[in-house]
Short mmCIF file of C-alpha atoms in Angstrom, two decimals:
data_model
loop_
_atom_site.label_atom_id
_atom_site.label_comp_id
_atom_site.label_asym_id
_atom_site.label_seq_id
_atom_site.Cartn_x
_atom_site.Cartn_y
_atom_site.Cartn_z
CA MET J 1 164.81 132.58 104.71
CA GLN J 2 166.02 132.06 108.29
CA HIS J 3 167.56 134.98 110.10
CA ARG J 4 169.87 135.31 113.06
CA LEU J 5 169.06 137.80 115.78
CA SER J 6 171.26 140.84 115.50
CA GLU J 7 171.40 144.42 116.68
CA LYS J 8 169.25 146.62 114.43
CA THR J 9 169.40 150.34 113.95
CA GLY J 10 166.53 152.66 113.17
CA SER J 11 163.31 153.67 114.86
CA ASN J 12 161.75 151.62 117.62
CA PRO J 13 158.76 149.80 116.10
CA SER J 14 155.45 149.60 117.97
CA PHE J 15 153.25 146.55 117.34
CA ALA J 16 149.70 145.66 118.31
CA LEU J 17 148.89 142.16 119.59
CA LEU J 18 146.09 139.84 118.44
CA ILE J 19 145.28 136.68 120.39
CA LEU J 20 142.89 134.57 118.33
CA ALA J 21 140.48 132.62 120.53
CA ALA J 22 137.33 132.33 118.40
CA GLY J 23 137.76 128.78 117.13
CA LEU J 24 134.91 126.29 117.36
CA SER J 25 137.03 123.45 118.88
CA ASN J 26 135.39 120.92 116.55
CA ARG J 27 138.23 118.40 116.77
CA PHE J 28 138.52 118.77 120.54
CA GLY J 29 134.83 118.09 121.22
CA SER J 30 134.31 120.89 123.76
CA ASP J 31 135.61 124.39 124.44
CA LYS J 32 139.28 123.54 124.77
CA LEU J 33 140.27 127.03 125.90
CA GLU J 34 138.48 126.42 129.20
CA ARG J 35 140.11 123.06 129.82
CA PRO J 36 142.67 123.00 132.63
CA LEU J 37 146.38 122.78 131.95
CA LYS J 38 148.76 122.86 134.90
CA GLY J 39 146.10 124.27 137.18
CA LYS J 40 144.49 126.94 135.01
CA PRO J 41 142.49 127.20 131.77
CA LEU J 42 144.41 126.74 128.54
CA LEU J 43 143.77 130.27 127.28
CA GLN J 44 144.79 131.78 130.61
CA HIS J 45 148.37 130.67 130.04
CA VAL J 46 148.55 132.84 126.91
CA LEU J 47 146.84 135.82 128.55
CA ASP J 48 149.12 135.71 131.57
CA GLU J 49 152.25 135.42 129.43
CA PHE J 50 151.43 138.48 127.32
CA ARG J 51 149.59 140.69 129.84
CA GLU J 52 152.70 142.74 130.72
CA SER J 53 154.29 142.55 127.26
CA ILE J 54 155.42 145.60 125.28
CA PHE J 55 152.62 145.33 122.71
CA HIS J 56 149.72 147.79 122.52
CA PRO J 57 146.87 147.53 122.08
CA LYS J 58 146.33 143.93 123.12
CA ILE J 59 143.22 142.45 121.49
CA LEU J 60 141.61 139.14 122.46
CA VAL J 61 139.36 137.92 119.63
CA THR J 62 136.56 135.63 120.81
CA ARG J 63 133.33 134.38 119.28
CA THR J 64 129.68 135.08 119.99
CA GLY J 65 128.62 133.24 123.14
CA ALA J 66 132.13 132.77 124.50
CA GLU J 67 132.19 133.04 128.29
CA THR J 68 135.13 135.40 128.65
CA ASP J 69 134.26 136.06 132.30
CA ARG J 70 135.85 132.69 133.04
CA PHE J 71 139.24 134.21 132.25
CA ASP J 72 141.25 137.07 133.67
CA THR J 73 141.33 139.41 130.68
CA LYS J 74 142.72 142.45 132.49
CA GLY J 75 144.90 144.45 130.12
CA PHE J 76 143.16 143.11 127.00
CA GLU J 77 140.40 144.52 124.84
CA VAL J 78 137.87 141.88 123.81
CA ALA J 79 136.61 141.84 120.22
CA VAL J 80 133.88 139.44 119.08
CA ASN J 81 134.12 137.57 115.78
CA ARG J 82 130.51 137.00 114.76
CA SER J 83 131.47 134.66 111.90
CA PRO J 84 134.05 132.26 113.39
CA GLU J 85 132.97 129.51 111.01
CA GLN J 86 134.74 131.48 108.27
CA GLY J 87 138.10 130.58 109.77
CA ILE J 88 141.16 132.26 111.22
CA SER J 89 141.18 135.04 108.64
CA SER J 90 137.84 136.31 109.94
CA SER J 91 139.33 136.53 113.43
CA VAL J 92 142.35 138.44 112.15
CA MET J 93 139.97 140.80 110.34
CA THR J 94 137.98 141.30 113.55
CA GLY J 95 141.18 142.12 115.40
CA ILE J 96 142.36 144.58 112.76
CA GLU J 97 139.01 146.38 112.95
CA ALA J 98 139.34 146.59 116.75
CA ILE J 99 142.85 148.03 116.47
CA GLY J 100 141.68 150.71 114.06
CA ARG J 101 144.21 153.52 113.72
CA ARG J 102 146.43 152.14 116.50
CA THR J 103 148.27 149.71 114.24
CA GLY J 104 151.66 151.39 114.57
CA SER J 105 154.34 149.34 112.82
CA GLY J 106 152.12 146.27 112.44
CA ILE J 107 150.58 143.36 114.32
CA ILE J 108 151.71 140.27 116.17
CA VAL J 109 149.31 137.33 115.79
CA LEU J 110 149.17 134.28 118.05
CA LEU J 111 146.67 131.57 118.90
CA GLY J 112 144.88 131.00 122.18
CA ASP J 113 145.51 127.25 122.07
CA MET J 114 149.32 127.53 121.96
CA PRO J 115 150.23 127.74 125.67
CA TYR J 116 154.00 127.52 125.29
CA ILE J 117 154.55 130.65 123.21
CA ARG J 118 156.52 133.28 125.12
CA ALA J 119 156.31 137.05 124.98
CA GLN J 120 160.04 137.04 124.29
CA ASP J 121 159.36 135.13 121.06
CA ALA J 122 157.26 138.01 119.76
CA GLU J 123 159.83 140.54 120.93
CA ASP J 124 162.54 138.62 119.07
CA LEU J 125 160.51 138.87 115.85
CA VAL J 126 160.14 142.62 116.34
CA SER J 127 163.87 143.00 117.02
CA ALA J 128 164.74 141.10 113.87
CA PHE J 129 162.09 142.32 111.43
CA GLY J 130 160.14 145.17 113.02
CA ASN J 131 161.67 147.82 110.78
CA GLU J 132 161.20 145.85 107.54
CA GLU J 133 158.61 146.67 104.89
CA ARG J 134 155.92 144.38 103.44
CA THR J 135 157.08 141.49 105.57
CA VAL J 136 155.47 138.45 107.20
CA ALA J 137 157.74 136.81 109.76
CA SER J 138 157.44 133.87 112.14
CA PHE J 139 159.34 130.98 113.66
CA GLU J 140 159.92 127.81 111.66
CA PHE J 141 160.40 124.29 113.01
CA ASN J 142 161.32 121.39 110.72
CA GLY J 143 159.99 123.28 107.72
CA THR J 144 156.66 124.16 109.36
CA LYS J 145 155.64 127.77 109.91
CA GLY J 146 154.86 128.48 113.54
CA PHE J 147 153.74 131.32 115.77
CA PRO J 148 153.81 134.12 116.74
CA THR J 149 153.48 135.79 113.35
CA LEU J 150 154.58 139.35 112.65
CA VAL J 151 152.85 141.33 109.91
CA THR J 152 154.03 144.80 108.98
CA ALA J 153 151.39 147.53 108.83
CA ASP J 154 151.84 148.20 105.12
CA LEU J 155 150.39 144.74 104.36
CA LEU J 156 147.15 145.16 106.31
CA PRO J 157 145.21 147.02 103.58
CA ASP J 158 146.03 144.19 101.16
CA PHE J 159 144.88 141.59 103.67
CA VAL J 160 141.61 143.40 104.34
CA ARG J 161 140.82 143.24 100.62
CA LEU J 162 141.19 139.45 100.49
CA LYS J 163 138.01 137.39 100.19
CA GLY J 164 136.96 134.29 102.12
CA ASP J 165 139.13 132.25 104.48
CA THR J 166 142.40 133.42 102.97
CA GLY J 167 145.25 133.76 105.42
CA ILE J 168 147.96 136.38 105.62
CA PHE J 169 150.43 133.95 104.06
CA HIS J 170 148.42 134.25 100.83
CA LEU J 171 150.15 137.61 100.37
CA VAL J 172 153.51 135.83 100.38
CA ARG J 173 152.36 133.26 97.83
CA LYS J 174 151.11 136.06 95.59
CA GLY J 175 154.47 137.80 95.78
CA LEU J 176 153.00 140.79 97.64
CA ALA J 177 155.04 140.18 100.80
CA GLU J 178 158.40 138.79 101.80
CA TYR J 179 158.53 135.88 104.25
CA ARG J 180 161.24 135.86 106.90
CA CYS J 181 161.69 133.47 109.79
CA LEU J 182 163.68 132.65 112.89
CA LYS J 183 164.70 129.11 113.82
CA GLY J 184 162.01 127.71 116.08
CA GLU J 185 161.31 124.85 118.45
CA LEU J 186 158.46 122.35 118.79
CA ARG J 187 156.54 124.75 121.02
CA HIS J 188 156.30 127.25 118.15
CA VAL J 189 154.18 124.81 116.11
CA PHE J 190 152.42 122.93 118.93
CA ASP J 191 148.74 123.64 119.49
CA VAL J 192 146.08 121.80 121.44
CA ASP J 193 143.69 120.11 119.00
CA HIS J 194 142.72 116.99 120.97
CA PRO J 195 142.25 116.24 124.70
CA GLU J 196 145.38 114.09 124.77
CA ASP J 197 147.44 117.09 123.65
CA LEU J 198 146.97 118.54 127.12
CA GLU J 199 149.14 115.71 128.46
CA ARG J 200 151.96 116.12 125.95
CA ARG J 201 155.31 117.37 127.14
CA VAL J 202 156.65 120.13 124.93
#
């Protein structure tokens, strides 16, 4: 269900931020997050965009052996996913563990290889859905779910109990969560999977 931004009443929600950057870059052929885009590493675009954002804590999830000293991670806590081969869900789990009791109203999840996501996008999701219960929310473009993704805190215990590489959206398919979305653009679904993607205009 798509939703228009509107003024909401109620308490001011507080969300933690997870940037997932533990992927193995198998399709890219090398560590894509270090590859330059417009003069700086791909991941740095995401870090710089969200460094001064309203979210707290801000967790950067990397993998064992990742050279995070190549990036300016000031303002972010770094959490290491020791089983990145298990997929995105293992990175989300790593991030949730790092957040601990600081979850607040929920989490905002985004990917380190999506350089055109804006902090305002995440703030728009919070404005629209931050006071909802048992809700997963994101942007949608041409029927495709995009990022960032908002997950309310009351869903996190259910997610933690899931087994294997099962994403948060599994809770929606099981009827345990409601899915809401805002109308998105190409940049909300665009990620860098191949070297030529670095040259694409979005």
